[in-house]
XYZ file of N, CA and C in Angstrom:
732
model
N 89.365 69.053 91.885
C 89.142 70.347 91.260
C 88.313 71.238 92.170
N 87.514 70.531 92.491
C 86.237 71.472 93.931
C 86.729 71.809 94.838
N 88.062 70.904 95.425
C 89.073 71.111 96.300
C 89.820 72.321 96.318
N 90.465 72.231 95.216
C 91.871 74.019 94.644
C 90.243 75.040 94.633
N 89.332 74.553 94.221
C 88.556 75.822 94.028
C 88.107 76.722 94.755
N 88.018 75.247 95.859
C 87.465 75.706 98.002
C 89.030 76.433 98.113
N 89.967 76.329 97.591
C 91.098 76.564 98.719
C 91.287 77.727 98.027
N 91.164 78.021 96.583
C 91.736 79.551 96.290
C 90.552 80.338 96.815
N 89.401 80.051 97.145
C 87.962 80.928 97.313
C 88.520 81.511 98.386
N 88.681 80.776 99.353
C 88.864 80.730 101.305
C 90.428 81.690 100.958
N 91.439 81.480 100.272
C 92.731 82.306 100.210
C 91.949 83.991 99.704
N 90.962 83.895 98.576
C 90.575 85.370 98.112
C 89.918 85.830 99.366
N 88.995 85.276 100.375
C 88.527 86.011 101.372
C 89.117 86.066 102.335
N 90.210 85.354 102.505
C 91.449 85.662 103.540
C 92.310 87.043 103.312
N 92.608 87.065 101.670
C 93.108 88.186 101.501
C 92.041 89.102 101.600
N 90.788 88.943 101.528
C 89.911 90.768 101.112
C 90.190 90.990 102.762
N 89.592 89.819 103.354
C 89.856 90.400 104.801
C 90.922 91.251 105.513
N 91.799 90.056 104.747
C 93.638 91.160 105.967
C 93.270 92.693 105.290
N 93.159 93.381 103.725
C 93.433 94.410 103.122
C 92.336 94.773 104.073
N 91.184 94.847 104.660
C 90.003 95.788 105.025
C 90.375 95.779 106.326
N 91.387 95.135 107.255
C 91.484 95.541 108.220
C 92.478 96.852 107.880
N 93.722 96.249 107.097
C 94.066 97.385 107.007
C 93.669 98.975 106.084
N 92.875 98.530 105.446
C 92.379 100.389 105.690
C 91.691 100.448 106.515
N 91.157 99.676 107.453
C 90.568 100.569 108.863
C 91.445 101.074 109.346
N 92.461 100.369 109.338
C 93.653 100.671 110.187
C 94.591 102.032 109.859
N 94.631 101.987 108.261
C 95.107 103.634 107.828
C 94.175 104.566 108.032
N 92.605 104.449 107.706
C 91.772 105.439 107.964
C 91.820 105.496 109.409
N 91.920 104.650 110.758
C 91.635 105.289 111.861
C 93.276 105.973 112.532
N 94.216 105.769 111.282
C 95.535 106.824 111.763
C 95.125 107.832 111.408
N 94.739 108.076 109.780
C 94.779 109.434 109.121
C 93.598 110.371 110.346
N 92.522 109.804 110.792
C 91.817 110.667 111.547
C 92.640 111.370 113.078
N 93.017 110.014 113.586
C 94.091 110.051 114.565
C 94.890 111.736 114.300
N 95.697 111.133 113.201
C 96.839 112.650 113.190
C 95.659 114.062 112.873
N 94.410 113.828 112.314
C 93.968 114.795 111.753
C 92.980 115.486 113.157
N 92.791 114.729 113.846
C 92.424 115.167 115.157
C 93.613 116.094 115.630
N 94.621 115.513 116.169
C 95.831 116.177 116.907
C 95.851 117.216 115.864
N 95.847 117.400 114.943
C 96.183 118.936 114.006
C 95.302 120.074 114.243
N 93.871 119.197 114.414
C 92.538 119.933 114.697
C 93.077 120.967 116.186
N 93.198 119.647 117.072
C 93.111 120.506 118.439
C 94.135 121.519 118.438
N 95.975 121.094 118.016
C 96.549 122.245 118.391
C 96.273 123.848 117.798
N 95.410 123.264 116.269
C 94.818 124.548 115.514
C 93.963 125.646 116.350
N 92.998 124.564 117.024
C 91.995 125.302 117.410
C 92.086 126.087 118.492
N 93.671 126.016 119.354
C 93.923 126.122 120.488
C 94.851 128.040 119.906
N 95.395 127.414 118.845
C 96.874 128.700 117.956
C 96.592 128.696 117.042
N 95.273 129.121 116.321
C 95.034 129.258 114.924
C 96.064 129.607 113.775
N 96.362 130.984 114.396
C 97.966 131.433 113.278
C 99.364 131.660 114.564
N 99.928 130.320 114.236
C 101.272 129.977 115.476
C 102.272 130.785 114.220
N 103.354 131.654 115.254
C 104.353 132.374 114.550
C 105.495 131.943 114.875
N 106.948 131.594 114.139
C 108.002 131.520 114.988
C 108.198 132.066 115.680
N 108.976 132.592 116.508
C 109.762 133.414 117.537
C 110.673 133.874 117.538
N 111.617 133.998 116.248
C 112.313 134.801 116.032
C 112.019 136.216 115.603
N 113.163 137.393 115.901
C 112.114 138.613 115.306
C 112.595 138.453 113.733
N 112.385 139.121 112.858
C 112.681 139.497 111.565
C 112.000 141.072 111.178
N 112.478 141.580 110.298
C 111.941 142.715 109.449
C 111.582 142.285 108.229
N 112.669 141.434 107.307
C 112.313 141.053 106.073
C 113.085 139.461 106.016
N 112.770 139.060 104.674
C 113.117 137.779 104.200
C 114.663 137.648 104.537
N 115.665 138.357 104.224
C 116.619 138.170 104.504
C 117.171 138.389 106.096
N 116.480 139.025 106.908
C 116.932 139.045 108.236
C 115.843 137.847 108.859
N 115.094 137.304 107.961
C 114.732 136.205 108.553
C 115.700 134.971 108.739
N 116.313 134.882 107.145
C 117.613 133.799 106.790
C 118.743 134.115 108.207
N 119.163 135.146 108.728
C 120.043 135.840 109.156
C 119.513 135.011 110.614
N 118.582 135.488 110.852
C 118.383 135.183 112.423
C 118.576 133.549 112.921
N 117.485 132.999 111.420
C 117.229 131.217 111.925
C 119.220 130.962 111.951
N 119.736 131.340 111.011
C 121.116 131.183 111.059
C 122.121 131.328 112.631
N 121.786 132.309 112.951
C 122.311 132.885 114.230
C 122.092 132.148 115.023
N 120.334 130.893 115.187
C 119.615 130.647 116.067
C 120.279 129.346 116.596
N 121.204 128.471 115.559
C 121.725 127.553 115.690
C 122.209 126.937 117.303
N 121.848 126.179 117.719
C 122.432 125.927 119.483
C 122.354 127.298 120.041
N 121.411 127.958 119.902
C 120.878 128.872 120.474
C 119.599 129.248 121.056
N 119.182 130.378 121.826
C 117.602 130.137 121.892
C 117.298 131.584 121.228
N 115.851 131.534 120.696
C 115.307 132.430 119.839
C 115.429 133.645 120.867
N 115.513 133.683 122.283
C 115.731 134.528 123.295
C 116.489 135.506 123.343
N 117.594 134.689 123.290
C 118.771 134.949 122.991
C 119.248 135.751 121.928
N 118.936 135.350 120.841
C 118.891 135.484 119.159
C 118.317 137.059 119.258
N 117.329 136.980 119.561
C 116.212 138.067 119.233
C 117.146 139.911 120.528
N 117.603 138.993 121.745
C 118.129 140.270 121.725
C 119.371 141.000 121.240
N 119.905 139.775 120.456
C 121.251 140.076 119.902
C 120.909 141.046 118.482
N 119.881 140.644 118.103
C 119.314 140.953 115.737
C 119.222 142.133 116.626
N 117.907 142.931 117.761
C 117.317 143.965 118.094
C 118.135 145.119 117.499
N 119.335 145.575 117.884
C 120.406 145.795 117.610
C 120.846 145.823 116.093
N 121.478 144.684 116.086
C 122.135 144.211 114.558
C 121.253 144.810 113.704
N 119.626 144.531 113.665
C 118.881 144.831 112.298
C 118.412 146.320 112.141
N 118.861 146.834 113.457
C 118.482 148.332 113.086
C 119.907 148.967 112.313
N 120.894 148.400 112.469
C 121.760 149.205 111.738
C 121.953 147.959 110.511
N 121.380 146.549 110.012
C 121.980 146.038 109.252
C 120.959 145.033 108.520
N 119.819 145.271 107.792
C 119.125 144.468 107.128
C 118.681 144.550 105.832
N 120.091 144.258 105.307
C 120.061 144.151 104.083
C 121.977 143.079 104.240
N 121.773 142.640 102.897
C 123.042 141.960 102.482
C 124.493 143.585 102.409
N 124.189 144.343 101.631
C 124.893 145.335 101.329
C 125.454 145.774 103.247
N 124.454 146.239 103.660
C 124.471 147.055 105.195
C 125.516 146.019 105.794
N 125.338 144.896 105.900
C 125.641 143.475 106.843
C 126.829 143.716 106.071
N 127.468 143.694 104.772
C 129.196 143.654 104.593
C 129.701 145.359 104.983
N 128.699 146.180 104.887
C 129.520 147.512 105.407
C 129.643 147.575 107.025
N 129.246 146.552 107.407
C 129.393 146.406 108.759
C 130.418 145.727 109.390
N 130.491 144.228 108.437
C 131.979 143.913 108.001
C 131.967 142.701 109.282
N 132.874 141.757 109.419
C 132.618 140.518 110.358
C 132.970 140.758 111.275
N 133.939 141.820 111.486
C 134.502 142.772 112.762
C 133.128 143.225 113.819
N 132.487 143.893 113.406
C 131.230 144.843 114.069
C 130.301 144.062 113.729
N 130.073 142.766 113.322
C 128.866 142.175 113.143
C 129.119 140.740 114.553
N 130.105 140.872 114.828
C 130.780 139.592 115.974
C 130.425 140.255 116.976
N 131.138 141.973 117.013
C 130.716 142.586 118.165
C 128.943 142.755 118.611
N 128.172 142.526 117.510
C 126.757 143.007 117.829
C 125.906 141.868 118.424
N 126.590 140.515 117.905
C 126.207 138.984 118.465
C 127.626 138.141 119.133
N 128.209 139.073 120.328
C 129.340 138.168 120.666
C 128.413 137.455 122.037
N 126.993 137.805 122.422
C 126.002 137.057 123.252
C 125.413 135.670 122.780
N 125.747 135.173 121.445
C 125.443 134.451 121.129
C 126.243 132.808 121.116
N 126.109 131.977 121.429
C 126.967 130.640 121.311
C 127.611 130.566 119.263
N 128.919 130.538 119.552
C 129.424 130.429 118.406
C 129.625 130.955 117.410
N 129.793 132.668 118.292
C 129.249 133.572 117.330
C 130.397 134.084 116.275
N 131.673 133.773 116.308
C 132.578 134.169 115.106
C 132.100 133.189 114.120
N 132.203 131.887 114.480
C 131.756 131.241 112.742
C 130.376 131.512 112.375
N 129.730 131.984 113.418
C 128.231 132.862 112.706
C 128.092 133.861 112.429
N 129.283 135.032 112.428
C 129.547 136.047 112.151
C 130.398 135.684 110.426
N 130.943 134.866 110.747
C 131.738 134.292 109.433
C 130.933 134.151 108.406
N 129.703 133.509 108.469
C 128.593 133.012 107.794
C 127.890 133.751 107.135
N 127.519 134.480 107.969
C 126.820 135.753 107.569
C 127.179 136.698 106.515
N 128.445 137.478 106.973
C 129.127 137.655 106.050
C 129.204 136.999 104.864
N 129.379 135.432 104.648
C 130.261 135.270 103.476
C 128.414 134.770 102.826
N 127.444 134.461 103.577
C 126.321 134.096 103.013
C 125.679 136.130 102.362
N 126.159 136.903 103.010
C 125.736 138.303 102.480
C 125.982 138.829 100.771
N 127.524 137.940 101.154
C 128.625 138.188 99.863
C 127.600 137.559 98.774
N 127.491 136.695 99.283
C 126.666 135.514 98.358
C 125.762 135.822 97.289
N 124.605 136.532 98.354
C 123.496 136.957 98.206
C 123.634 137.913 96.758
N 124.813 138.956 96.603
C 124.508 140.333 96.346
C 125.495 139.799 94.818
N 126.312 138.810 94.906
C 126.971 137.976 93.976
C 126.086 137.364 92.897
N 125.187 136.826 93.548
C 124.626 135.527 92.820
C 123.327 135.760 92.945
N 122.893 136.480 93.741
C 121.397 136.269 93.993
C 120.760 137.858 93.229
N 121.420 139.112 93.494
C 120.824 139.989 93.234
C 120.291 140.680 94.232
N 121.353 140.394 95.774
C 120.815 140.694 97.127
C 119.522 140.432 97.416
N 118.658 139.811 96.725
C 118.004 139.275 97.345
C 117.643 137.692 98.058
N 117.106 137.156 98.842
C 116.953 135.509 99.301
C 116.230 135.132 98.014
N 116.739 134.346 97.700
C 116.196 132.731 96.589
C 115.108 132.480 97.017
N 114.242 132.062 96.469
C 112.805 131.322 97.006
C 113.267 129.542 96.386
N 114.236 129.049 96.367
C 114.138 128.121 95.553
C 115.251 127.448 96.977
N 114.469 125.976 97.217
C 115.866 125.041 98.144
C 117.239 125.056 97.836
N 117.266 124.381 97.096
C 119.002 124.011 96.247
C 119.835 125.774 96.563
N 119.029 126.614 95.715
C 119.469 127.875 96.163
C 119.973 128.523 97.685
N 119.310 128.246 98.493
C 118.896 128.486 99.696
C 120.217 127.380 100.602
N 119.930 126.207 100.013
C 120.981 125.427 101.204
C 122.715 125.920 100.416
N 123.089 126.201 99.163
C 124.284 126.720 98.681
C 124.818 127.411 99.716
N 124.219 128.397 100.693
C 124.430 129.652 101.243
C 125.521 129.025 102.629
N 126.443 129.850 102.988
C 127.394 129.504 103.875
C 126.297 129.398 105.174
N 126.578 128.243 105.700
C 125.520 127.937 107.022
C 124.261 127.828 107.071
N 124.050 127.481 105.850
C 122.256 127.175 105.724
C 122.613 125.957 105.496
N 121.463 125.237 105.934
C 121.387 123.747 105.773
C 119.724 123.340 105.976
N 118.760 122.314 105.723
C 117.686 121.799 105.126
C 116.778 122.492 106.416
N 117.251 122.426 107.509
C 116.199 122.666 108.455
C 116.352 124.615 108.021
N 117.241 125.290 107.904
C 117.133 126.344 107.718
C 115.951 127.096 106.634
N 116.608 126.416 105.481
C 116.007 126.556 104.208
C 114.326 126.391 104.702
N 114.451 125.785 104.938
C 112.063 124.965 105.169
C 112.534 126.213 106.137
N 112.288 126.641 107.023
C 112.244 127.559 107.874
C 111.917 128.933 106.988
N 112.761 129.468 105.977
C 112.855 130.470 105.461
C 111.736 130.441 104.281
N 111.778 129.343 103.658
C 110.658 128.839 102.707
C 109.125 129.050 102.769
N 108.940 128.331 104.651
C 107.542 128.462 105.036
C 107.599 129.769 105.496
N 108.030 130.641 106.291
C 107.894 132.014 107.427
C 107.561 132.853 106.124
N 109.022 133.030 105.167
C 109.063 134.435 104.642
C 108.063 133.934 103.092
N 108.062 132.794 102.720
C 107.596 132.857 101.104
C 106.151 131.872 101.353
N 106.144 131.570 102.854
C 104.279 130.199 102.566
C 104.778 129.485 101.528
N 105.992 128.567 101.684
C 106.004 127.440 101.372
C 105.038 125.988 102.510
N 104.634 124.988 102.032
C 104.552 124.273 102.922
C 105.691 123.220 103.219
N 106.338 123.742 104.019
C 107.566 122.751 104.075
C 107.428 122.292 105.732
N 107.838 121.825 106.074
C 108.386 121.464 107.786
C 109.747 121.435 108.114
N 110.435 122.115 109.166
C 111.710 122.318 109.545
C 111.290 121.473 110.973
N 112.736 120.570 110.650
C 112.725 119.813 112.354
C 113.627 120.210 113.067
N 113.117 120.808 114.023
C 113.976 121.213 114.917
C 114.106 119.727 116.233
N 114.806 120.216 117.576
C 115.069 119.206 118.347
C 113.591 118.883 118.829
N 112.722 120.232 119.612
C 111.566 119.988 119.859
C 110.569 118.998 119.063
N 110.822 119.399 117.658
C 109.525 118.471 116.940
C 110.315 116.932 117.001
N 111.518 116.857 116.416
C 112.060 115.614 116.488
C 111.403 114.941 117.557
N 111.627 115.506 118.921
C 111.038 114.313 119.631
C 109.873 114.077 119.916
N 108.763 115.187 119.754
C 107.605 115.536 119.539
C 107.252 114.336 118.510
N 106.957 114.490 117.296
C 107.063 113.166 116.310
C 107.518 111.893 116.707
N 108.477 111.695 117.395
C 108.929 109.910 117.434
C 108.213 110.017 119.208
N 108.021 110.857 120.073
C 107.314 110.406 120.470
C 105.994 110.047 121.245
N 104.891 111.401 120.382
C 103.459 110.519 120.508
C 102.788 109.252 120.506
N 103.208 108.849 118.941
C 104.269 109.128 118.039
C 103.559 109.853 116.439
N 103.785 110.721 115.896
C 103.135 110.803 114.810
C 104.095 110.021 113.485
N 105.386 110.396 113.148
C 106.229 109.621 112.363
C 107.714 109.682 112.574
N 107.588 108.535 112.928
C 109.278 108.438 113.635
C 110.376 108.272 112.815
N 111.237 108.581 112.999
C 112.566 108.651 111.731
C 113.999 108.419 112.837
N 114.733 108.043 112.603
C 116.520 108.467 113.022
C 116.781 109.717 112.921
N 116.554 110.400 111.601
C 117.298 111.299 111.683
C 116.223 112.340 111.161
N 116.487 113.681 111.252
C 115.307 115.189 111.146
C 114.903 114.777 109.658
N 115.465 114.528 108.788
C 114.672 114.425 106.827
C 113.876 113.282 107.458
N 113.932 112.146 108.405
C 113.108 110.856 107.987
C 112.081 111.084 108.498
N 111.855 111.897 109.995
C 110.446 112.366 110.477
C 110.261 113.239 109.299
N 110.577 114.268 108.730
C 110.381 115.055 107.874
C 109.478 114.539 106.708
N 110.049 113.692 105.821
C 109.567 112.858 104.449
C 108.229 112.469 105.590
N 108.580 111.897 106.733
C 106.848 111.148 107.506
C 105.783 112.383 107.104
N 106.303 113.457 108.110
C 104.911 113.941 108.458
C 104.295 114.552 107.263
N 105.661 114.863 106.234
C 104.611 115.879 104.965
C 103.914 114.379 104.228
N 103.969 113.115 104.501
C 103.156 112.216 104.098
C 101.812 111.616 104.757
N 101.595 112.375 106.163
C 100.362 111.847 107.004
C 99.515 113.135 107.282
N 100.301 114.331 107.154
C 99.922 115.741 107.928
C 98.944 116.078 107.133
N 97.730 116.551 107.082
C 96.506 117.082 105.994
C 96.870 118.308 105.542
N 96.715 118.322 104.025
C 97.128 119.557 103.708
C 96.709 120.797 104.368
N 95.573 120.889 104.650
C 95.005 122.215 105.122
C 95.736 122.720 106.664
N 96.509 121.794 107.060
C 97.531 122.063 108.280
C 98.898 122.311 108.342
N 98.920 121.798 106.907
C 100.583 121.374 106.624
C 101.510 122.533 106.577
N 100.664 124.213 106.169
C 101.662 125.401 106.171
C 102.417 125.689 107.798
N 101.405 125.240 108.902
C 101.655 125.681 109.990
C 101.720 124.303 110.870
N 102.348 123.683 110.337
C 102.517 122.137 111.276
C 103.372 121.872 111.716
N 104.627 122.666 111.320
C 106.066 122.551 112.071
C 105.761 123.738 113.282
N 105.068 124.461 113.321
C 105.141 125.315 114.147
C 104.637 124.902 115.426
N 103.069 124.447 115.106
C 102.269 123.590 116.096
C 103.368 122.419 116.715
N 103.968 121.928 116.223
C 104.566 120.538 117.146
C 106.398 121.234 117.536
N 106.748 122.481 117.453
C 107.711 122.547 117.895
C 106.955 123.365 118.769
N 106.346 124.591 118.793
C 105.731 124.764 120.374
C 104.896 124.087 120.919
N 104.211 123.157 120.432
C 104.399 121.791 121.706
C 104.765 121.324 122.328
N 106.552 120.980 121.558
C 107.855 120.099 122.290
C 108.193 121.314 123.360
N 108.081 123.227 122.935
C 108.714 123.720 123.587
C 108.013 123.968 125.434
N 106.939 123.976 125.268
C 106.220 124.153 125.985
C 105.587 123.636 126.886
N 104.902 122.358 126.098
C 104.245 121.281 126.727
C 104.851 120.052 126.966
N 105.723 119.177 125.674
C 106.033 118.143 125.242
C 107.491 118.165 125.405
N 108.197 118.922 127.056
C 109.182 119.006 126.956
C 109.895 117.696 127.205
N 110.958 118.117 126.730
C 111.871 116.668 126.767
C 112.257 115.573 128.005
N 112.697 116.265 129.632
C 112.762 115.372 130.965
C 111.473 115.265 131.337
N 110.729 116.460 131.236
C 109.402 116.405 132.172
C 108.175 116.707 130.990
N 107.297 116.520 130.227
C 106.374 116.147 129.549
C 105.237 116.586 130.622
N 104.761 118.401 130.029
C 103.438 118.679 131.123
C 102.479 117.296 130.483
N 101.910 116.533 130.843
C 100.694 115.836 130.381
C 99.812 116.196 130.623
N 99.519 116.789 131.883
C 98.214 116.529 132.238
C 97.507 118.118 131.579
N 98.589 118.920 130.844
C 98.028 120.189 130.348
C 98.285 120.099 129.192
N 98.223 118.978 128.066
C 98.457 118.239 126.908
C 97.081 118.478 126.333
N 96.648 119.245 125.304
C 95.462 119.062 124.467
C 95.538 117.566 123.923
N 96.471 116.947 123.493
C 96.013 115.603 122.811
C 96.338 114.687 123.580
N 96.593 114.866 125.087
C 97.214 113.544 125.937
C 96.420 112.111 125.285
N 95.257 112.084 125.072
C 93.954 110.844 125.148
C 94.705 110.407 123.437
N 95.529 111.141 122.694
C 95.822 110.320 121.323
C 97.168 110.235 121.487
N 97.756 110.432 122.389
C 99.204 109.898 122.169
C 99.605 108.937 123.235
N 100.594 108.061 122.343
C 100.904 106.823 122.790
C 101.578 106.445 123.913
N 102.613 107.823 124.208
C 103.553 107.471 124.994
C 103.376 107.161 126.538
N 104.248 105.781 126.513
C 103.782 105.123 127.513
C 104.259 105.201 129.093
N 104.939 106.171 129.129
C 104.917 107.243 130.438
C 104.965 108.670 130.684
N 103.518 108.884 130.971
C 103.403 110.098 130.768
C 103.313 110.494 132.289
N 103.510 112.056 132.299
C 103.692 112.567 133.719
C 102.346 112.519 134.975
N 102.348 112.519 136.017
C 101.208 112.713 136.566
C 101.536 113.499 137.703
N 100.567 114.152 138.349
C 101.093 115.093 139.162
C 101.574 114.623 140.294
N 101.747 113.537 141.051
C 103.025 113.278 141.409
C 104.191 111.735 141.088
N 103.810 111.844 139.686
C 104.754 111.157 139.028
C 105.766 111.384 139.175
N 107.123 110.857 138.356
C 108.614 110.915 138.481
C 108.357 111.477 136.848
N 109.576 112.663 136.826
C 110.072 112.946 135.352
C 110.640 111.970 134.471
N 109.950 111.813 133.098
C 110.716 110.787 132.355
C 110.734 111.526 131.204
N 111.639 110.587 130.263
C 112.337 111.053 128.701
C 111.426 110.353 128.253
């Protein structure tokens, strides 16, 4: 009996032990990510996308356009487009004809001219010409899809959502902050580790990271605010070899 009693005692302090390593182990992540949020904050207090916009709906319009595109690109094509067309109404009197011609600089631009259009129709149908503040609403729309929607959610309405683009994707899997297969699985990660008080502007911070710093062949490191917390285990040096 003294025996089972020694052996369940020694099993209860075996278990308190493993559990207290691991919340050291979650508390010294949660600080971990809450550091890296700190620094890129303190570096871009209020980080903006880079697309231009006028309003909520030429915001939807642009991230749409932006698709395998660059905001570069994008932005000198709308310059144009939104002075003669920002509104749903303007954008069908413009018609898919003269709206192809105003973004034929763009990659893929008839079925994004297509889109537009039939997401305009949409709008003035169902919505009341105006953008939905609501997801489900928002992804219905011809050529919107989840990364769009969080895009339009956080910019035009301060939702806290995160849109993964390619930059953050790899940004996330690989510091690593939360790695996934596919853009929702980093997604579901980071709105589960990211501190709220960061979380409105946290897709922004780690996609101009990826764009800038954390690029994809060549990774500036050595001009990395968080090089000393991330993991990855070849990082550039100044006369290193470029790696993925």
């Amino acid at each position: 009996m003294v025996k089972q009693k020694s052996k369940a005692g020694a099993a209860a302090v075996k278990k308190a032990s493993s559990q207290a390593r691991i919340t050291k182990g979650q508390k010294a992540a949660a600080e971990r990510v809450r550091e890296i949020f700190a620094r890129l904050a303190a570096l871009n207090p209020h980080p903006k996308g880079e697309l231009d916009y006028v309003n909520p709906y030429t915001l939807l319009v642009a991230v749409v356009l932006s698709a395998q595109a660059t905001d570069a690109g994008v932005n000198r094509a709308t310059k144009g487009l939104f002075a003669v067309a920002s509104t749903p109404q303007q954008m069908l009197a413009l018609g898919e004809e003269g709206l192809r011609d105003k973004i034929k600089t763009i990659g893929l631009f008839r079925a994004k001219a297509k889109n537009v259009i039939a997401l305009s129709r949409k709008l003035i149908d169902e919505f009341g010409g105006e953008v939905p503040r609501r997801r489900e609403a928002l992804e219905s729309l011809p050529g919107v899809g989840r990364k769009t929607a969080n895009v339009v959610l956080n910019i035009a309405f301060g939702e806290k959502t995160i849109a993964v683009d390619t930059h953050l994707f790899r940004v996330s899997n690989r510091i690593p902050l939360a790695r996934g297969k596919t853009p929702e699985e980093v997604e579901k990660g980071l709105l589960a580790i990211v501190p709220d008080e960061y979380l409105l502007h946290a897709h922004h911070w780690l996609i101009l990271h990826g764009r800038y710093i954390c690029k994809a062949r060549k990774p500036d490191c050595l001009a990395c605010p968080i090089a000393d917390l991330c993991e990855f285990n070849e990082k550039t040096t100044s006369s290193g070899p470029a790696t993925i």
